[in-house]
Amino acid sequence: MGFEVDILDLSRFTSEFGRQIHPCKSCVSTSMALCHWPCSCYPNYSLGQTDDWMNEIYPLWVAAHGILIITPVNWYQAPTTFKAMIDRLVCADGGNPDPSSTHGKKAKEAKELELKGWAYPKHLKGRHFGIVTHGDSVGAEGLRRSLVDWLIDLELISAGGMAEMDSYIGYMQPYATAHEAYDKDKAFQEEVLNVARALGAAIELARTGHLEDAAQRSQRAATQITKAGGQHGA
């Protein structure tokens, strides 16, 4: 479709020496202003917590106009490596873009800032997304719903029903033949392509302004209905 694409393969976490995403320290639980955007908790040299992969991952999310997530299901949930990234993206949901305002991790200063009135900036707001979850027995639909909720909370925009997919490959069949089942499942592969196409179309519509126009028209219609209802009630 003519888009420049960056591929983030989180399975490298399990197959490359030194590749790691350090855990979220839950600074948000103390104060939103203490959670910096992007995360500043690492490197922590005193604990040997260095070479954090998120330093490369944050710029990918910032640069993208659209995010396509394709993930398997692990026990009804996202795989460990994916969940680690999700947790570390909490700073995109209202995180403090100015670490100097809390002089690093000064909890007292962060609390004072938050209590004065925090804006909760949505640092990834407005990007479009598509989702594909797949499994071999259960959980694909639940994970899809969970991921959609997460991305919408971050104020990303779904590329529509065609861009949200859950499916099963080799349903309840032996793991030994799972790759063969996938290779034969051309319909599944085409559905994944359709999710990508829907995402690309949404990005293109947003670029040309047509998607925004449609949203504005919907808002005007809703406003008119509300006004009409109010007049009728009077």
mmCIF file of C-alpha atoms in Angstrom:
data_model
loop_
_atom_site.group_PDB
_atom_site.id
_atom_site.type_symbol
_atom_site.label_atom_id
_atom_site.label_comp_id
_atom_site.label_asym_id
_atom_site.label_seq_id
_atom_site.Cartn_x
_atom_site.Cartn_y
_atom_site.Cartn_z
ATOM 1 C CA MET A 1 0.000 0.000 0.000
ATOM 2 C CA GLY A 2 3.035 2.256 -0.128
ATOM 3 C CA PHE A 3 3.585 2.633 3.628
ATOM 4 C CA GLU A 4 6.947 2.447 5.337
ATOM 5 C CA VAL A 5 6.727 -0.367 7.897
ATOM 6 C CA ASP A 6 8.812 -1.091 10.993
ATOM 7 C CA ILE A 7 8.474 -4.629 12.340
ATOM 8 C CA LEU A 8 8.856 -5.161 16.068
ATOM 9 C CA ASP A 9 9.324 -8.886 16.714
ATOM 10 C CA LEU A 10 8.996 -9.380 20.458
ATOM 11 C CA SER A 11 9.977 -13.049 20.153
ATOM 12 C CA ARG A 12 13.563 -11.765 19.911
ATOM 13 C CA PHE A 13 13.226 -11.358 23.691
ATOM 14 C CA THR A 14 13.553 -15.144 23.997
ATOM 15 C CA SER A 15 16.187 -15.784 21.347
ATOM 16 C CA GLU A 16 18.776 -12.978 21.522
ATOM 17 C CA PHE A 17 21.411 -12.599 24.208
ATOM 18 C CA GLY A 18 20.858 -9.564 26.422
ATOM 19 C CA ARG A 19 17.486 -8.677 24.893
ATOM 20 C CA GLN A 20 15.209 -7.635 27.764
ATOM 21 C CA ILE A 21 12.316 -5.447 28.826
ATOM 22 C CA HIS A 22 12.602 -4.585 32.492
ATOM 23 C CA PRO A 23 9.411 -4.697 34.583
ATOM 24 C CA CYS A 24 7.227 -1.682 35.292
ATOM 25 C CA LYS A 25 7.871 -0.294 38.792
ATOM 26 C CA SER A 26 4.290 1.051 39.083
ATOM 27 C CA CYS A 27 5.310 4.652 39.731
ATOM 28 C CA VAL A 28 1.727 5.573 38.787
ATOM 29 C CA SER A 29 0.521 4.015 42.047
ATOM 30 C CA THR A 30 2.413 6.762 43.901
ATOM 31 C CA SER A 31 1.625 9.637 41.561
ATOM 32 C CA MET A 32 0.931 10.069 37.849
ATOM 33 C CA ALA A 33 3.520 12.848 37.783
ATOM 34 C CA LEU A 34 6.131 10.374 39.020
ATOM 35 C CA CYS A 35 5.632 8.204 35.914
ATOM 36 C CA HIS A 36 7.762 9.840 33.238
ATOM 37 C CA TRP A 37 7.163 9.756 29.504
ATOM 38 C CA PRO A 38 9.096 7.957 28.196
ATOM 39 C CA CYS A 39 9.880 5.775 31.219
ATOM 40 C CA SER A 40 12.983 6.952 33.099
ATOM 41 C CA CYS A 41 13.203 4.075 35.614
ATOM 42 C CA TYR A 42 16.031 2.454 33.683
ATOM 43 C CA PRO A 43 18.953 2.039 33.466
ATOM 44 C CA ASN A 44 19.368 1.291 37.160
ATOM 45 C CA TYR A 45 23.088 0.528 37.421
ATOM 46 C CA SER A 46 22.991 -0.296 41.135
ATOM 47 C CA LEU A 47 20.808 -3.334 40.341
ATOM 48 C CA GLY A 48 22.434 -4.154 37.025
ATOM 49 C CA GLN A 49 19.221 -3.249 35.173
ATOM 50 C CA THR A 50 20.678 -1.938 31.937
ATOM 51 C CA ASP A 51 20.158 -2.368 28.174
ATOM 52 C CA ASP A 52 16.403 -1.866 28.368
ATOM 53 C CA TRP A 53 14.792 -2.697 24.993
ATOM 54 C CA MET A 54 12.038 -0.142 25.630
ATOM 55 C CA ASN A 55 14.538 2.591 24.749
ATOM 56 C CA GLU A 56 14.185 1.396 21.150
ATOM 57 C CA ILE A 57 10.477 0.545 21.349
ATOM 58 C CA TYR A 58 9.111 3.911 22.530
ATOM 59 C CA PRO A 59 10.361 5.752 19.400
ATOM 60 C CA LEU A 60 8.662 3.146 17.171
ATOM 61 C CA TRP A 61 5.273 3.845 18.765
ATOM 62 C CA VAL A 62 5.805 7.596 18.565
ATOM 63 C CA ALA A 63 6.779 7.524 14.883
ATOM 64 C CA ALA A 64 3.905 5.279 13.770
ATOM 65 C CA HIS A 65 0.674 6.549 12.246
ATOM 66 C CA GLY A 66 -0.810 3.082 12.663
ATOM 67 C CA ILE A 67 -0.105 0.062 14.873
ATOM 68 C CA LEU A 68 -0.854 -3.497 13.759
ATOM 69 C CA ILE A 69 -0.619 -6.039 16.574
ATOM 70 C CA ILE A 70 -0.504 -9.752 15.766
ATOM 71 C CA THR A 71 -0.208 -12.005 18.797
ATOM 72 C CA PRO A 72 -0.857 -15.546 19.960
ATOM 73 C CA VAL A 73 -2.755 -16.350 23.147
ATOM 74 C CA ASN A 74 -0.947 -17.661 26.231
ATOM 75 C CA TRP A 75 -3.376 -18.943 28.872
ATOM 76 C CA TYR A 76 -6.148 -16.497 27.870
ATOM 77 C CA GLN A 77 -3.671 -13.593 28.028
ATOM 78 C CA ALA A 78 -0.961 -11.837 26.037
ATOM 79 C CA PRO A 79 2.459 -13.560 25.957
ATOM 80 C CA THR A 80 4.913 -12.539 28.668
ATOM 81 C CA THR A 81 7.101 -10.452 26.363
ATOM 82 C CA PHE A 82 4.114 -8.569 24.947
ATOM 83 C CA LYS A 83 2.634 -7.953 28.407
ATOM 84 C CA ALA A 84 5.974 -6.543 29.557
ATOM 85 C CA MET A 85 5.783 -3.940 26.783
ATOM 86 C CA ILE A 86 2.141 -3.164 27.578
ATOM 87 C CA ASP A 87 2.976 -2.512 31.233
ATOM 88 C CA ARG A 88 5.851 -0.200 30.298
ATOM 89 C CA LEU A 89 3.528 1.789 28.018
ATOM 90 C CA VAL A 90 1.485 2.966 31.007
ATOM 91 C CA CYS A 91 3.530 6.171 30.870
ATOM 92 C CA ALA A 92 1.816 6.966 27.546
ATOM 93 C CA ASP A 93 -1.452 7.301 29.452
ATOM 94 C CA GLY A 94 -0.870 10.542 31.348
ATOM 95 C CA GLY A 95 2.845 10.278 32.060
ATOM 96 C CA ASN A 96 5.008 13.261 32.942
ATOM 97 C CA PRO A 97 7.029 14.474 29.921
ATOM 98 C CA ASP A 98 9.328 16.563 32.134
ATOM 99 C CA PRO A 99 11.402 14.471 34.589
ATOM 100 C CA SER A 100 13.105 17.625 35.803
ATOM 101 C CA SER A 101 9.794 18.767 37.315
ATOM 102 C CA THR A 102 10.112 16.015 39.939
ATOM 103 C CA HIS A 103 13.915 16.166 40.115
ATOM 104 C CA GLY A 104 14.056 12.554 39.100
ATOM 105 C CA LYS A 105 11.905 10.354 41.322
ATOM 106 C CA LYS A 106 11.004 12.703 44.175
ATOM 107 C CA ALA A 107 7.619 11.321 45.261
ATOM 108 C CA LYS A 108 6.696 14.358 47.384
ATOM 109 C CA GLU A 109 7.238 16.757 44.476
ATOM 110 C CA ALA A 110 5.300 14.492 42.106
ATOM 111 C CA LYS A 111 2.315 14.347 44.461
ATOM 112 C CA GLU A 112 2.306 18.123 44.835
ATOM 113 C CA LEU A 113 2.294 18.513 41.062
ATOM 114 C CA GLU A 114 -0.560 16.058 40.611
ATOM 115 C CA LEU A 115 -2.701 17.628 43.330
ATOM 116 C CA LYS A 116 -2.363 21.043 41.694
ATOM 117 C CA GLY A 117 -4.222 19.602 38.721
ATOM 118 C CA TRP A 118 -2.764 17.076 36.322
ATOM 119 C CA ALA A 119 -3.597 17.128 32.611
ATOM 120 C CA TYR A 120 -3.058 13.385 32.027
ATOM 121 C CA PRO A 121 -1.609 13.850 28.524
ATOM 122 C CA LYS A 122 -2.294 11.018 26.056
ATOM 123 C CA HIS A 123 1.076 10.733 24.338
ATOM 124 C CA LEU A 124 -0.025 8.235 21.655
ATOM 125 C CA LYS A 125 -3.450 9.732 21.031
ATOM 126 C CA GLY A 126 -4.861 9.653 17.505
ATOM 127 C CA ARG A 127 -2.891 6.770 16.022
ATOM 128 C CA HIS A 128 -4.918 4.031 14.365
ATOM 129 C CA PHE A 129 -4.680 0.370 15.253
ATOM 130 C CA GLY A 130 -5.540 -3.099 14.023
ATOM 131 C CA ILE A 131 -5.538 -6.325 16.064
ATOM 132 C CA VAL A 132 -5.108 -10.002 15.212
ATOM 133 C CA THR A 133 -5.180 -12.556 18.026
ATOM 134 C CA HIS A 134 -4.862 -16.256 17.330
ATOM 135 C CA GLY A 135 -4.893 -19.427 19.365
ATOM 136 C CA ASP A 136 -5.275 -23.160 19.107
ATOM 137 C CA SER A 137 -8.075 -23.804 21.597
ATOM 138 C CA VAL A 138 -9.429 -20.928 23.727
ATOM 139 C CA GLY A 139 -8.913 -17.273 24.645
ATOM 140 C CA ALA A 140 -8.477 -15.517 21.290
ATOM 141 C CA GLU A 141 -11.675 -13.470 21.547
ATOM 142 C CA GLY A 142 -11.069 -12.440 25.149
ATOM 143 C CA LEU A 143 -7.526 -11.293 24.401
ATOM 144 C CA ARG A 144 -8.708 -9.317 21.369
ATOM 145 C CA ARG A 145 -11.291 -7.504 23.498
ATOM 146 C CA SER A 146 -8.729 -6.798 26.201
ATOM 147 C CA LEU A 147 -6.214 -5.352 23.743
ATOM 148 C CA VAL A 148 -8.848 -3.194 22.061
ATOM 149 C CA ASP A 149 -9.885 -1.809 25.456
ATOM 150 C CA TRP A 150 -6.252 -1.067 26.322
ATOM 151 C CA LEU A 151 -5.561 0.783 23.074
ATOM 152 C CA ILE A 152 -8.799 2.768 23.271
ATOM 153 C CA ASP A 153 -7.890 3.777 26.839
ATOM 154 C CA LEU A 154 -4.668 5.181 25.370
ATOM 155 C CA GLU A 155 -6.954 7.054 22.914
ATOM 156 C CA LEU A 156 -5.728 5.270 19.837
ATOM 157 C CA ILE A 157 -8.426 4.800 17.197
ATOM 158 C CA SER A 158 -9.677 1.471 15.915
ATOM 159 C CA ALA A 159 -9.477 1.138 12.142
ATOM 160 C CA GLY A 160 -12.920 -0.474 12.299
ATOM 161 C CA GLY A 161 -14.541 -3.877 12.567
ATOM 162 C CA MET A 162 -12.486 -5.277 9.703
ATOM 163 C CA ALA A 163 -9.332 -4.398 11.644
ATOM 164 C CA GLU A 164 -10.219 -6.354 14.797
ATOM 165 C CA MET A 165 -9.857 -10.107 14.338
ATOM 166 C CA ASP A 166 -9.557 -13.215 16.479
ATOM 167 C CA SER A 167 -9.177 -16.690 15.048
ATOM 168 C CA TYR A 168 -7.978 -20.224 15.658
ATOM 169 C CA ILE A 169 -5.377 -22.217 13.779
ATOM 170 C CA GLY A 170 -5.494 -26.013 13.863
ATOM 171 C CA TYR A 171 -8.254 -25.895 16.483
ATOM 172 C CA MET A 172 -7.676 -28.581 19.157
ATOM 173 C CA GLN A 173 -5.181 -30.409 16.935
ATOM 174 C CA PRO A 174 -1.655 -31.630 17.835
ATOM 175 C CA TYR A 175 1.049 -29.007 18.366
ATOM 176 C CA ALA A 176 3.349 -31.228 16.301
ATOM 177 C CA THR A 177 1.468 -30.267 13.140
ATOM 178 C CA ALA A 178 0.626 -26.669 14.095
ATOM 179 C CA HIS A 179 2.972 -25.092 11.537
ATOM 180 C CA GLU A 180 1.616 -27.325 8.795
ATOM 181 C CA ALA A 181 -1.922 -26.290 9.741
ATOM 182 C CA TYR A 182 -0.959 -22.628 9.466
ATOM 183 C CA ASP A 183 0.725 -23.079 6.084
ATOM 184 C CA LYS A 184 -2.463 -24.661 4.737
ATOM 185 C CA ASP A 185 -4.826 -22.079 6.228
ATOM 186 C CA LYS A 186 -4.900 -19.601 3.352
ATOM 187 C CA ALA A 187 -8.187 -18.112 4.551
ATOM 188 C CA PHE A 188 -6.608 -17.084 7.858
ATOM 189 C CA GLN A 189 -3.661 -15.517 6.050
ATOM 190 C CA GLU A 190 -6.025 -13.537 3.820
ATOM 191 C CA GLU A 191 -7.998 -12.347 6.856
ATOM 192 C CA VAL A 192 -4.774 -11.039 8.410
ATOM 193 C CA LEU A 193 -4.028 -9.197 5.175
ATOM 194 C CA ASN A 194 -7.521 -7.697 5.308
ATOM 195 C CA VAL A 195 -6.813 -6.339 8.800
ATOM 196 C CA ALA A 196 -3.649 -4.689 7.460
ATOM 197 C CA ARG A 197 -5.564 -3.280 4.487
ATOM 198 C CA ALA A 198 -8.254 -1.855 6.758
ATOM 199 C CA LEU A 199 -5.605 -0.210 8.907
ATOM 200 C CA GLY A 200 -3.882 1.223 5.842
ATOM 201 C CA ALA A 201 -7.181 2.589 4.542
ATOM 202 C CA ALA A 202 -7.904 4.287 7.890
ATOM 203 C CA ILE A 203 -4.457 5.897 7.927
ATOM 204 C CA GLU A 204 -4.946 7.138 4.369
ATOM 205 C CA LEU A 205 -8.405 8.541 5.169
ATOM 206 C CA ALA A 206 -7.004 10.333 8.202
ATOM 207 C CA ARG A 207 -4.137 11.728 6.108
ATOM 208 C CA THR A 208 -6.531 13.198 3.549
ATOM 209 C CA GLY A 209 -8.880 14.505 6.225
ATOM 210 C CA HIS A 210 -11.873 12.436 5.153
ATOM 211 C CA LEU A 211 -11.953 10.387 8.341
ATOM 212 C CA GLU A 212 -12.003 13.546 10.449
ATOM 213 C CA ASP A 213 -14.789 14.965 8.304
ATOM 214 C CA ALA A 214 -16.866 11.843 8.907
ATOM 215 C CA ALA A 215 -16.335 12.133 12.656
ATOM 216 C CA GLN A 216 -17.310 15.806 12.590
ATOM 217 C CA ARG A 217 -20.487 14.987 10.646
ATOM 218 C CA SER A 218 -21.398 12.336 13.210
ATOM 219 C CA GLN A 219 -20.812 14.811 16.026
ATOM 220 C CA ARG A 220 -23.001 17.441 14.357
ATOM 221 C CA ALA A 221 -25.774 14.889 13.847
ATOM 222 C CA ALA A 222 -25.587 13.848 17.501
ATOM 223 C CA THR A 223 -25.717 17.494 18.599
ATOM 224 C CA GLN A 224 -28.769 18.150 16.422
ATOM 225 C CA ILE A 225 -30.549 15.102 17.847
ATOM 226 C CA THR A 226 -29.765 16.257 21.384
ATOM 227 C CA LYS A 227 -31.083 19.751 20.666
ATOM 228 C CA ALA A 228 -34.220 18.368 19.045
ATOM 229 C CA GLY A 229 -34.807 16.140 22.053
ATOM 230 C CA GLY A 230 -34.403 19.103 24.376
ATOM 231 C CA GLN A 231 -36.909 21.209 22.408
ATOM 232 C CA HIS A 232 -39.376 18.370 22.341
ATOM 233 C CA GLY A 233 -39.046 17.938 26.102
ATOM 234 C CA ALA A 234 -39.642 21.672 26.667
#
